[in-house]
Amino acid sequence: MKNLAKDTTGNHTSHIIIVGGTSGLGLALALHHQTLGWQVSVVGSSAAKIADINSQHPAIVTYVCDLTEPNQTRTLLDNLSDIPFQRLIYSAGSYTNERIHHLNQADSDQMLAINLQAFEQVFRWASSQLKQQLKQQYQSLDASKGNRPSLVCIASIAGTMDYPYASLYAKSKRAMIATASAYRAALIPYDIQVNCIASGYIDTQALRDLNDGDASHKPFIMSTKTAVDHIMQAIDDDVELAIFPRSMRYITSALNHLPKPVLNWILRSKLDKSS
Ligand SMILES: NC(=O)c1ccc[n+]([C@@H]2O[C@H](COP(=O)([O-])OP(=O)(O)OC[C@H]3O[C@@H](n4cnc5c(N)ncnc54)[C@H](OP(=O)(O)O)[C@@H]3O)[C@@H](O)[C@H]2O)c1
């Protein structure tokens, strides 16, 4: 086993792995954990983003991996297997503007692979790693710090609504929410916490890119800092499914109470608009 980094007092620092931590929300979470004193590793597929992080934030350890390639993901996880960690956040995600009936094969393959298949591959690996660590050395290293091991995934508020006309993005995030809930139940006996984040619009570069450079028209859009604050609070409070902002949570909860045909009609007429 490789040693964990030590801080200036000689204590072991906690290590977080952020899959999809090279930009947007994942990178914001990485930088936030760094300011809290965590040792941070991030994973992404873009060599350019990794090069930027290596030059601007040299203390962050970077891994290049294309999560759409199961073999690459396997190799990445094998390489990470010797390095203990206390928290893993799966923030990798793929989204487009296209509605389900416009979805092309490439987007479909990518969305399914990143939002669902690689997510399951990573959570499966991470939960077994944490169990093993608990057995081997976790208690001696970190129990005194009260830092409960945690698995966190970034879904979307789109996944909290249940209707057949939902996009592949919404359906894959819905599956992520259900999977995280199953892992949460399964890991209770190990005292490993699992939190799923279902946020509304966050003003990241990826969302702006999808909206001609400006996403400010998106309803109740929030800054990445606000999103990070919500997520850290949800982890601290061990919330199973954190849905925010509150305004969006109320709207989606009200919509979920409508009879299914009405909900379908409303969303279908809304989503069919070209704007
Ligand atoms: N922004 C929003 O409004 C919003 C709202 C709700 C939920 N979310 C969710 O929040 C998460 C982050 O979104 P974001 O807006 O911050 O987007 P982003 O900047 O594009 O972040 C996505 C991350 O996933 C990584 N990724 C994508 N494809 C990958 C691949 N094939 N292999 C490895 N890594 C890959 C990206 O790294 P590379 O580019 O280096 O591959 C990047 O680090 C996503 O899961 C998204 O669904 C976003």
mmCIF file of C-alpha atoms and ligand atoms in Angstrom:
data_model
loop_
_atom_site.group_PDB
_atom_site.id
_atom_site.type_symbol
_atom_site.label_atom_id
_atom_site.label_comp_id
_atom_site.label_asym_id
_atom_site.label_seq_id
_atom_site.Cartn_x
_atom_site.Cartn_y
_atom_site.Cartn_z
ATOM 1 C CA MET A 1 0.000 0.000 0.000
ATOM 2 C CA LYS A 2 1.225 3.480 -0.787
ATOM 3 C CA ASN A 3 1.329 5.889 2.126
ATOM 4 C CA LEU A 4 -1.141 8.706 2.455
ATOM 5 C CA ALA A 5 0.338 12.187 2.360
ATOM 6 C CA LYS A 6 0.981 13.771 5.738
ATOM 7 C CA ASP A 7 0.258 17.341 6.753
ATOM 8 C CA THR A 8 2.716 19.622 8.558
ATOM 9 C CA THR A 9 1.805 18.081 11.929
ATOM 10 C CA GLY A 10 2.576 14.607 10.624
ATOM 11 C CA ASN A 11 -1.075 13.550 10.544
ATOM 12 C CA HIS A 12 -2.383 11.609 7.580
ATOM 13 C CA THR A 13 -4.462 13.790 5.273
ATOM 14 C CA SER A 14 -7.733 12.522 3.867
ATOM 15 C CA HIS A 15 -7.740 11.628 0.195
ATOM 16 C CA ILE A 16 -10.605 12.298 -2.211
ATOM 17 C CA ILE A 17 -10.953 10.977 -5.753
ATOM 18 C CA ILE A 18 -13.187 13.002 -8.063
ATOM 19 C CA VAL A 19 -14.110 11.170 -11.239
ATOM 20 C CA GLY A 20 -15.045 13.925 -13.673
ATOM 21 C CA GLY A 21 -13.046 16.413 -11.609
ATOM 22 C CA THR A 22 -11.241 18.174 -14.432
ATOM 23 C CA SER A 23 -13.809 20.918 -15.086
ATOM 24 C CA GLY A 24 -17.051 22.503 -13.956
ATOM 25 C CA LEU A 25 -18.662 21.253 -10.778
ATOM 26 C CA GLY A 26 -16.155 18.415 -10.257
ATOM 27 C CA LEU A 27 -13.181 20.781 -10.439
ATOM 28 C CA ALA A 28 -14.918 23.248 -8.093
ATOM 29 C CA LEU A 29 -15.422 20.396 -5.608
ATOM 30 C CA ALA A 30 -11.774 19.386 -6.050
ATOM 31 C CA LEU A 31 -10.522 22.895 -5.287
ATOM 32 C CA HIS A 32 -12.885 23.188 -2.330
ATOM 33 C CA HIS A 33 -11.615 19.943 -0.797
ATOM 34 C CA GLN A 34 -8.065 21.133 -1.381
ATOM 35 C CA THR A 35 -8.728 24.296 0.640
ATOM 36 C CA LEU A 36 -10.066 22.048 3.418
ATOM 37 C CA GLY A 37 -6.722 20.212 3.454
ATOM 38 C CA TRP A 38 -7.655 17.093 1.510
ATOM 39 C CA GLN A 39 -5.273 15.348 -0.818
ATOM 40 C CA VAL A 40 -7.110 15.470 -4.163
ATOM 41 C CA SER A 41 -7.023 13.210 -7.234
ATOM 42 C CA VAL A 42 -9.093 13.986 -10.320
ATOM 43 C CA VAL A 43 -9.977 11.930 -13.389
ATOM 44 C CA GLY A 44 -10.964 13.155 -16.849
ATOM 45 C CA SER A 45 -10.451 12.340 -20.501
ATOM 46 C CA SER A 46 -9.271 15.672 -21.869
ATOM 47 C CA ALA A 47 -5.480 15.970 -22.036
ATOM 48 C CA ALA A 48 -5.797 19.758 -22.373
ATOM 49 C CA LYS A 49 -7.828 20.097 -19.158
ATOM 50 C CA ILE A 50 -5.374 17.815 -17.335
ATOM 51 C CA ALA A 51 -2.408 19.886 -18.562
ATOM 52 C CA ASP A 52 -4.115 23.056 -17.270
ATOM 53 C CA ILE A 53 -4.692 21.521 -13.846
ATOM 54 C CA ASN A 54 -1.123 20.213 -13.693
ATOM 55 C CA SER A 55 0.231 23.704 -14.313
ATOM 56 C CA GLN A 56 -2.271 25.702 -12.231
ATOM 57 C CA HIS A 57 -2.832 23.281 -9.338
ATOM 58 C CA PRO A 58 0.269 21.081 -9.151
ATOM 59 C CA ALA A 59 -0.775 19.553 -5.801
ATOM 60 C CA ILE A 60 -3.769 17.902 -7.458
ATOM 61 C CA VAL A 61 -2.966 14.434 -8.808
ATOM 62 C CA THR A 62 -4.453 13.889 -12.278
ATOM 63 C CA TYR A 63 -5.437 10.750 -14.152
ATOM 64 C CA VAL A 64 -6.350 10.593 -17.841
ATOM 65 C CA CYS A 65 -9.050 8.060 -18.604
ATOM 66 C CA ASP A 66 -11.827 7.832 -21.150
ATOM 67 C CA LEU A 67 -14.715 6.427 -19.140
ATOM 68 C CA THR A 68 -16.512 5.336 -22.304
ATOM 69 C CA GLU A 69 -13.791 2.660 -22.644
ATOM 70 C CA PRO A 70 -14.391 -0.043 -20.006
ATOM 71 C CA ASN A 71 -10.835 -1.346 -20.382
ATOM 72 C CA GLN A 72 -9.328 2.093 -19.776
ATOM 73 C CA THR A 73 -11.583 2.476 -16.768
ATOM 74 C CA ARG A 74 -10.489 -0.941 -15.509
ATOM 75 C CA THR A 75 -6.817 0.028 -15.835
ATOM 76 C CA LEU A 76 -7.449 3.319 -14.047
ATOM 77 C CA LEU A 77 -9.194 1.555 -11.166
ATOM 78 C CA ASP A 78 -6.393 -1.029 -10.954
ATOM 79 C CA ASN A 79 -3.868 1.816 -10.739
ATOM 80 C CA LEU A 80 -5.888 3.512 -8.009
ATOM 81 C CA SER A 81 -6.336 0.318 -6.016
ATOM 82 C CA ASP A 82 -3.171 0.763 -3.952
ATOM 83 C CA ILE A 83 -4.050 4.264 -2.823
ATOM 84 C CA PRO A 84 -6.420 4.575 0.139
ATOM 85 C CA PHE A 85 -9.157 7.191 -0.070
ATOM 86 C CA GLN A 86 -11.901 8.375 2.249
ATOM 87 C CA ARG A 87 -14.287 9.940 -0.285
ATOM 88 C CA LEU A 88 -15.080 9.434 -3.949
ATOM 89 C CA ILE A 89 -17.304 11.749 -5.945
ATOM 90 C CA TYR A 90 -18.597 10.666 -9.349
ATOM 91 C CA SER A 91 -19.213 13.952 -11.178
ATOM 92 C CA ALA A 92 -18.515 12.758 -14.722
ATOM 93 C CA GLY A 93 -21.487 13.417 -16.924
ATOM 94 C CA SER A 94 -22.504 13.810 -20.509
ATOM 95 C CA TYR A 95 -25.396 15.961 -21.622
ATOM 96 C CA THR A 96 -26.599 17.509 -24.846
ATOM 97 C CA ASN A 97 -29.452 19.776 -25.882
ATOM 98 C CA GLU A 98 -31.055 17.086 -27.951
ATOM 99 C CA ARG A 99 -34.395 15.612 -27.054
ATOM 100 C CA ILE A 100 -34.756 11.870 -27.086
ATOM 101 C CA HIS A 101 -36.129 11.766 -30.654
ATOM 102 C CA HIS A 102 -33.090 13.685 -31.964
ATOM 103 C CA LEU A 103 -30.551 11.578 -30.170
ATOM 104 C CA ASN A 104 -27.877 10.272 -32.532
ATOM 105 C CA GLN A 105 -25.960 7.035 -32.006
ATOM 106 C CA ALA A 106 -22.727 8.666 -30.835
ATOM 107 C CA ASP A 107 -24.455 10.835 -28.199
ATOM 108 C CA SER A 108 -26.560 7.903 -27.098
ATOM 109 C CA ASP A 109 -23.507 5.642 -26.646
ATOM 110 C CA GLN A 110 -21.584 8.325 -24.784
ATOM 111 C CA MET A 111 -24.407 9.288 -22.441
ATOM 112 C CA LEU A 112 -25.205 5.704 -21.519
ATOM 113 C CA ALA A 113 -21.529 4.880 -20.982
ATOM 114 C CA ILE A 114 -20.669 7.885 -18.795
ATOM 115 C CA ASN A 115 -23.900 8.549 -16.907
ATOM 116 C CA LEU A 116 -24.732 4.935 -16.202
ATOM 117 C CA GLN A 117 -22.268 2.201 -17.128
ATOM 118 C CA ALA A 118 -18.984 3.760 -15.982
ATOM 119 C CA PHE A 119 -20.756 5.144 -12.930
ATOM 120 C CA GLU A 120 -21.754 1.617 -11.881
ATOM 121 C CA GLN A 121 -18.256 0.314 -12.663
ATOM 122 C CA VAL A 122 -16.683 3.024 -10.483
ATOM 123 C CA PHE A 123 -19.167 2.711 -7.591
ATOM 124 C CA ARG A 124 -18.781 -1.069 -7.567
ATOM 125 C CA TRP A 125 -14.992 -0.713 -7.367
ATOM 126 C CA ALA A 126 -15.082 2.135 -4.836
ATOM 127 C CA SER A 127 -17.435 0.354 -2.454
ATOM 128 C CA SER A 128 -15.326 -2.779 -2.437
ATOM 129 C CA GLN A 129 -12.161 -0.704 -1.925
ATOM 130 C CA LEU A 130 -13.683 1.098 1.045
ATOM 131 C CA LYS A 131 -14.824 -2.188 2.582
ATOM 132 C CA GLN A 132 -11.330 -3.612 2.174
ATOM 133 C CA GLN A 133 -9.730 -0.488 3.589
ATOM 134 C CA LEU A 134 -12.024 -0.615 6.589
ATOM 135 C CA LYS A 135 -10.850 -4.148 7.268
ATOM 136 C CA GLN A 136 -7.180 -3.440 6.719
ATOM 137 C CA GLN A 137 -6.301 -0.037 7.977
ATOM 138 C CA TYR A 138 -9.028 2.539 7.915
ATOM 139 C CA GLN A 139 -9.794 2.442 11.614
ATOM 140 C CA SER A 140 -6.220 2.935 12.643
ATOM 141 C CA LEU A 141 -5.733 5.795 10.167
ATOM 142 C CA ASP A 142 -8.857 7.877 10.305
ATOM 143 C CA ALA A 143 -11.331 6.791 12.938
ATOM 144 C CA SER A 144 -9.918 9.390 15.303
ATOM 145 C CA LYS A 145 -10.723 12.162 12.808
ATOM 146 C CA GLY A 146 -14.384 11.184 12.604
ATOM 147 C CA ASN A 147 -14.175 11.255 8.821
ATOM 148 C CA ARG A 148 -16.716 8.703 7.670
ATOM 149 C CA PRO A 149 -15.888 7.144 4.303
ATOM 150 C CA SER A 150 -18.301 8.358 1.662
ATOM 151 C CA LEU A 151 -19.402 7.750 -1.896
ATOM 152 C CA VAL A 152 -21.138 10.634 -3.627
ATOM 153 C CA CYS A 153 -22.609 10.872 -7.101
ATOM 154 C CA ILE A 154 -23.823 13.875 -9.056
ATOM 155 C CA ALA A 155 -27.163 13.039 -10.670
ATOM 156 C CA SER A 156 -29.616 15.761 -11.692
ATOM 157 C CA ILE A 157 -33.006 17.092 -10.715
ATOM 158 C CA ALA A 158 -34.054 15.837 -14.163
ATOM 159 C CA GLY A 159 -33.781 12.321 -12.736
ATOM 160 C CA THR A 160 -36.262 12.981 -9.932
ATOM 161 C CA MET A 161 -39.250 13.094 -12.278
ATOM 162 C CA ASP A 162 -40.909 9.896 -13.400
ATOM 163 C CA TYR A 163 -42.479 10.046 -16.860
ATOM 164 C CA PRO A 164 -42.051 7.929 -20.018
ATOM 165 C CA TYR A 165 -41.194 10.871 -22.263
ATOM 166 C CA ALA A 166 -38.050 11.632 -20.232
ATOM 167 C CA SER A 167 -34.790 12.035 -22.169
ATOM 168 C CA LEU A 168 -31.982 9.485 -22.024
ATOM 169 C CA TYR A 169 -30.130 11.980 -19.796
ATOM 170 C CA ALA A 170 -33.037 12.114 -17.332
ATOM 171 C CA LYS A 171 -33.512 8.341 -17.422
ATOM 172 C CA SER A 172 -29.813 7.620 -16.859
ATOM 173 C CA LYS A 173 -29.704 10.095 -13.954
ATOM 174 C CA ARG A 174 -32.857 8.471 -12.561
ATOM 175 C CA ALA A 175 -31.079 5.110 -12.706
ATOM 176 C CA MET A 176 -28.105 6.704 -10.944
ATOM 177 C CA ILE A 177 -30.392 7.928 -8.146
ATOM 178 C CA ALA A 178 -31.881 4.437 -7.718
ATOM 179 C CA THR A 179 -28.433 2.780 -7.834
ATOM 180 C CA ALA A 180 -27.029 5.158 -5.225
ATOM 181 C CA SER A 181 -29.992 4.389 -2.987
ATOM 182 C CA ALA A 182 -29.288 0.645 -3.269
ATOM 183 C CA TYR A 183 -25.596 1.186 -2.469
ATOM 184 C CA ARG A 184 -26.585 3.331 0.494
ATOM 185 C CA ALA A 185 -28.703 0.531 1.926
ATOM 186 C CA ALA A 186 -26.006 -2.066 1.184
ATOM 187 C CA LEU A 187 -23.232 -0.072 2.846
ATOM 188 C CA ILE A 188 -25.045 0.776 6.087
ATOM 189 C CA PRO A 189 -23.551 -2.299 7.834
ATOM 190 C CA TYR A 190 -20.089 -0.999 6.893
ATOM 191 C CA ASP A 191 -20.782 2.540 8.113
ATOM 192 C CA ILE A 192 -19.982 3.895 4.655
ATOM 193 C CA GLN A 193 -22.222 6.790 3.661
ATOM 194 C CA VAL A 194 -23.655 7.257 0.182
ATOM 195 C CA ASN A 195 -25.117 10.560 -0.977
ATOM 196 C CA CYS A 196 -26.723 11.401 -4.271
ATOM 197 C CA ILE A 197 -26.961 14.970 -5.532
ATOM 198 C CA ALA A 198 -29.877 16.011 -7.749
ATOM 199 C CA SER A 199 -29.246 19.622 -8.582
ATOM 200 C CA GLY A 200 -30.940 22.086 -10.878
ATOM 201 C CA TYR A 201 -29.030 24.196 -13.402
ATOM 202 C CA ILE A 202 -25.459 25.140 -12.489
ATOM 203 C CA ASP A 203 -23.690 27.888 -14.415
ATOM 204 C CA THR A 204 -20.726 25.825 -15.651
ATOM 205 C CA GLN A 205 -18.797 26.295 -18.892
ATOM 206 C CA ALA A 206 -20.276 23.043 -20.235
ATOM 207 C CA LEU A 207 -23.829 24.340 -19.752
ATOM 208 C CA ARG A 208 -22.894 27.730 -21.244
ATOM 209 C CA ASP A 209 -21.312 25.982 -24.244
ATOM 210 C CA LEU A 210 -24.596 24.196 -24.868
ATOM 211 C CA ASN A 211 -26.426 27.525 -24.796
ATOM 212 C CA ASP A 212 -24.344 29.669 -27.140
ATOM 213 C CA GLY A 213 -22.130 30.918 -24.330
ATOM 214 C CA ASP A 214 -24.862 32.144 -21.974
ATOM 215 C CA ALA A 215 -27.052 29.962 -19.747
ATOM 216 C CA SER A 216 -28.482 32.820 -17.654
ATOM 217 C CA HIS A 217 -31.977 32.224 -19.058
ATOM 218 C CA LYS A 218 -32.129 28.776 -17.450
ATOM 219 C CA PRO A 219 -34.664 28.755 -14.605
ATOM 220 C CA PHE A 220 -33.208 29.169 -11.103
ATOM 221 C CA ILE A 221 -29.639 28.724 -12.372
ATOM 222 C CA MET A 222 -27.016 28.881 -9.600
ATOM 223 C CA SER A 223 -23.280 29.525 -9.440
ATOM 224 C CA THR A 224 -20.874 26.621 -9.000
ATOM 225 C CA LYS A 225 -19.990 28.042 -5.575
ATOM 226 C CA THR A 226 -23.623 27.824 -4.448
ATOM 227 C CA ALA A 227 -23.796 24.266 -5.782
ATOM 228 C CA VAL A 228 -20.594 23.304 -3.936
ATOM 229 C CA ASP A 229 -22.005 24.774 -0.692
ATOM 230 C CA HIS A 230 -25.214 22.730 -1.094
ATOM 231 C CA ILE A 231 -23.257 19.554 -1.837
ATOM 232 C CA MET A 232 -20.866 19.942 1.109
ATOM 233 C CA GLN A 233 -23.852 20.532 3.400
ATOM 234 C CA ALA A 234 -25.611 17.449 2.037
ATOM 235 C CA ILE A 235 -22.498 15.335 2.697
ATOM 236 C CA ASP A 236 -22.080 16.784 6.207
ATOM 237 C CA ASP A 237 -25.748 16.076 6.970
ATOM 238 C CA ASP A 238 -25.610 12.673 5.246
ATOM 239 C CA VAL A 239 -28.645 13.418 3.059
ATOM 240 C CA GLU A 240 -29.599 10.422 0.913
ATOM 241 C CA LEU A 241 -30.860 12.485 -2.028
ATOM 242 C CA ALA A 242 -30.135 16.211 -1.992
ATOM 243 C CA ILE A 243 -32.459 18.105 -4.343
ATOM 244 C CA PHE A 244 -31.795 21.821 -4.837
ATOM 245 C CA PRO A 245 -32.429 24.702 -5.345
ATOM 246 C CA ARG A 246 -35.533 24.679 -3.151
ATOM 247 C CA SER A 247 -37.666 26.384 -5.824
ATOM 248 C CA MET A 248 -36.950 23.589 -8.318
ATOM 249 C CA ARG A 249 -37.502 20.951 -5.659
ATOM 250 C CA TYR A 250 -41.003 22.311 -4.981
ATOM 251 C CA ILE A 251 -41.843 22.459 -8.685
ATOM 252 C CA THR A 252 -40.659 18.933 -9.467
ATOM 253 C CA SER A 253 -42.350 17.567 -6.371
ATOM 254 C CA ALA A 254 -45.634 19.243 -7.382
ATOM 255 C CA LEU A 255 -45.286 17.887 -10.938
ATOM 256 C CA ASN A 256 -44.687 14.382 -9.573
ATOM 257 C CA HIS A 257 -48.059 14.564 -7.828
ATOM 258 C CA LEU A 258 -49.930 15.169 -11.081
ATOM 259 C CA PRO A 259 -51.647 12.263 -12.826
ATOM 260 C CA LYS A 260 -49.127 10.719 -15.254
ATOM 261 C CA PRO A 261 -51.030 11.615 -18.459
ATOM 262 C CA VAL A 262 -51.178 15.273 -17.381
ATOM 263 C CA LEU A 263 -47.490 15.308 -16.487
ATOM 264 C CA ASN A 264 -46.679 13.712 -19.833
ATOM 265 C CA TRP A 265 -48.752 16.274 -21.686
ATOM 266 C CA ILE A 266 -47.151 19.237 -19.878
ATOM 267 C CA LEU A 267 -43.580 18.031 -20.318
ATOM 268 C CA ARG A 268 -44.112 16.879 -23.864
ATOM 269 C CA SER A 269 -45.527 20.209 -24.979
ATOM 270 C CA LYS A 270 -42.691 22.014 -23.144
ATOM 271 C CA LEU A 271 -39.881 19.824 -24.420
ATOM 272 C CA ASP A 272 -41.159 19.834 -27.990
ATOM 273 C CA LYS A 273 -40.561 23.580 -28.249
ATOM 274 C CA SER A 274 -37.479 24.293 -30.291
ATOM 275 C CA SER A 275 -36.151 26.994 -27.860
HETATM 276 N N1 LIG B 1 -24.256 22.106 -15.121
HETATM 277 C C1 LIG B 1 -25.496 21.793 -14.808
HETATM 278 O O1 LIG B 1 -26.446 22.564 -15.004
HETATM 279 C C2 LIG B 1 -25.790 20.466 -14.153
HETATM 280 C C3 LIG B 1 -27.035 20.288 -13.532
HETATM 281 C C4 LIG B 1 -27.317 19.069 -12.916
HETATM 282 C C5 LIG B 1 -26.366 18.059 -12.916
HETATM 283 N N2 LIG B 1 -25.177 18.253 -13.547
HETATM 284 C C6 LIG B 1 -24.217 17.165 -13.544
HETATM 285 O O2 LIG B 1 -23.032 17.635 -12.947
HETATM 286 C C7 LIG B 1 -21.907 16.932 -13.479
HETATM 287 C C8 LIG B 1 -20.845 17.943 -13.908
HETATM 288 O O3 LIG B 1 -21.377 18.753 -14.931
HETATM 289 P P1 LIG B 1 -20.623 20.086 -15.403
HETATM 290 O O4 LIG B 1 -21.663 21.030 -15.840
HETATM 291 O O5 LIG B 1 -19.629 20.493 -14.384
HETATM 292 O O6 LIG B 1 -19.918 19.560 -16.752
HETATM 293 P P2 LIG B 1 -18.385 19.357 -17.179
HETATM 294 O O7 LIG B 1 -17.569 20.542 -16.848
HETATM 295 O O8 LIG B 1 -18.443 18.917 -18.604
HETATM 296 O O9 LIG B 1 -17.902 18.164 -16.263
HETATM 297 C C9 LIG B 1 -17.989 16.837 -16.674
HETATM 298 C C10 LIG B 1 -16.777 16.097 -16.168
HETATM 299 O O10 LIG B 1 -16.896 14.747 -16.656
HETATM 300 C C11 LIG B 1 -15.695 14.410 -17.338
HETATM 301 N N3 LIG B 1 -15.957 13.515 -18.464
HETATM 302 C C12 LIG B 1 -16.848 13.675 -19.470
HETATM 303 N N4 LIG B 1 -16.721 12.692 -20.357
HETATM 304 C C13 LIG B 1 -15.731 11.875 -19.898
HETATM 305 C C14 LIG B 1 -15.118 10.690 -20.362
HETATM 306 N N5 LIG B 1 -15.512 10.105 -21.516
HETATM 307 N N6 LIG B 1 -14.130 10.153 -19.654
HETATM 308 C C15 LIG B 1 -13.711 10.726 -18.503
HETATM 309 N N7 LIG B 1 -14.250 11.842 -17.990
HETATM 310 C C16 LIG B 1 -15.244 12.407 -18.687
HETATM 311 C C17 LIG B 1 -15.165 15.735 -17.873
HETATM 312 O O11 LIG B 1 -13.773 15.634 -18.110
HETATM 313 P P3 LIG B 1 -13.132 15.609 -19.586
HETATM 314 O O12 LIG B 1 -13.804 16.664 -20.381
HETATM 315 O O13 LIG B 1 -11.698 15.842 -19.281
HETATM 316 O O14 LIG B 1 -13.373 14.249 -20.115
HETATM 317 C C18 LIG B 1 -15.465 16.658 -16.709
HETATM 318 O O15 LIG B 1 -14.447 16.550 -15.736
HETATM 319 C C19 LIG B 1 -22.463 16.069 -14.610
HETATM 320 O O16 LIG B 1 -22.643 14.763 -14.151
HETATM 321 C C20 LIG B 1 -23.799 16.704 -14.928
HETATM 322 O O17 LIG B 1 -24.708 15.769 -15.469
HETATM 323 C C21 LIG B 1 -24.861 19.429 -14.151
#
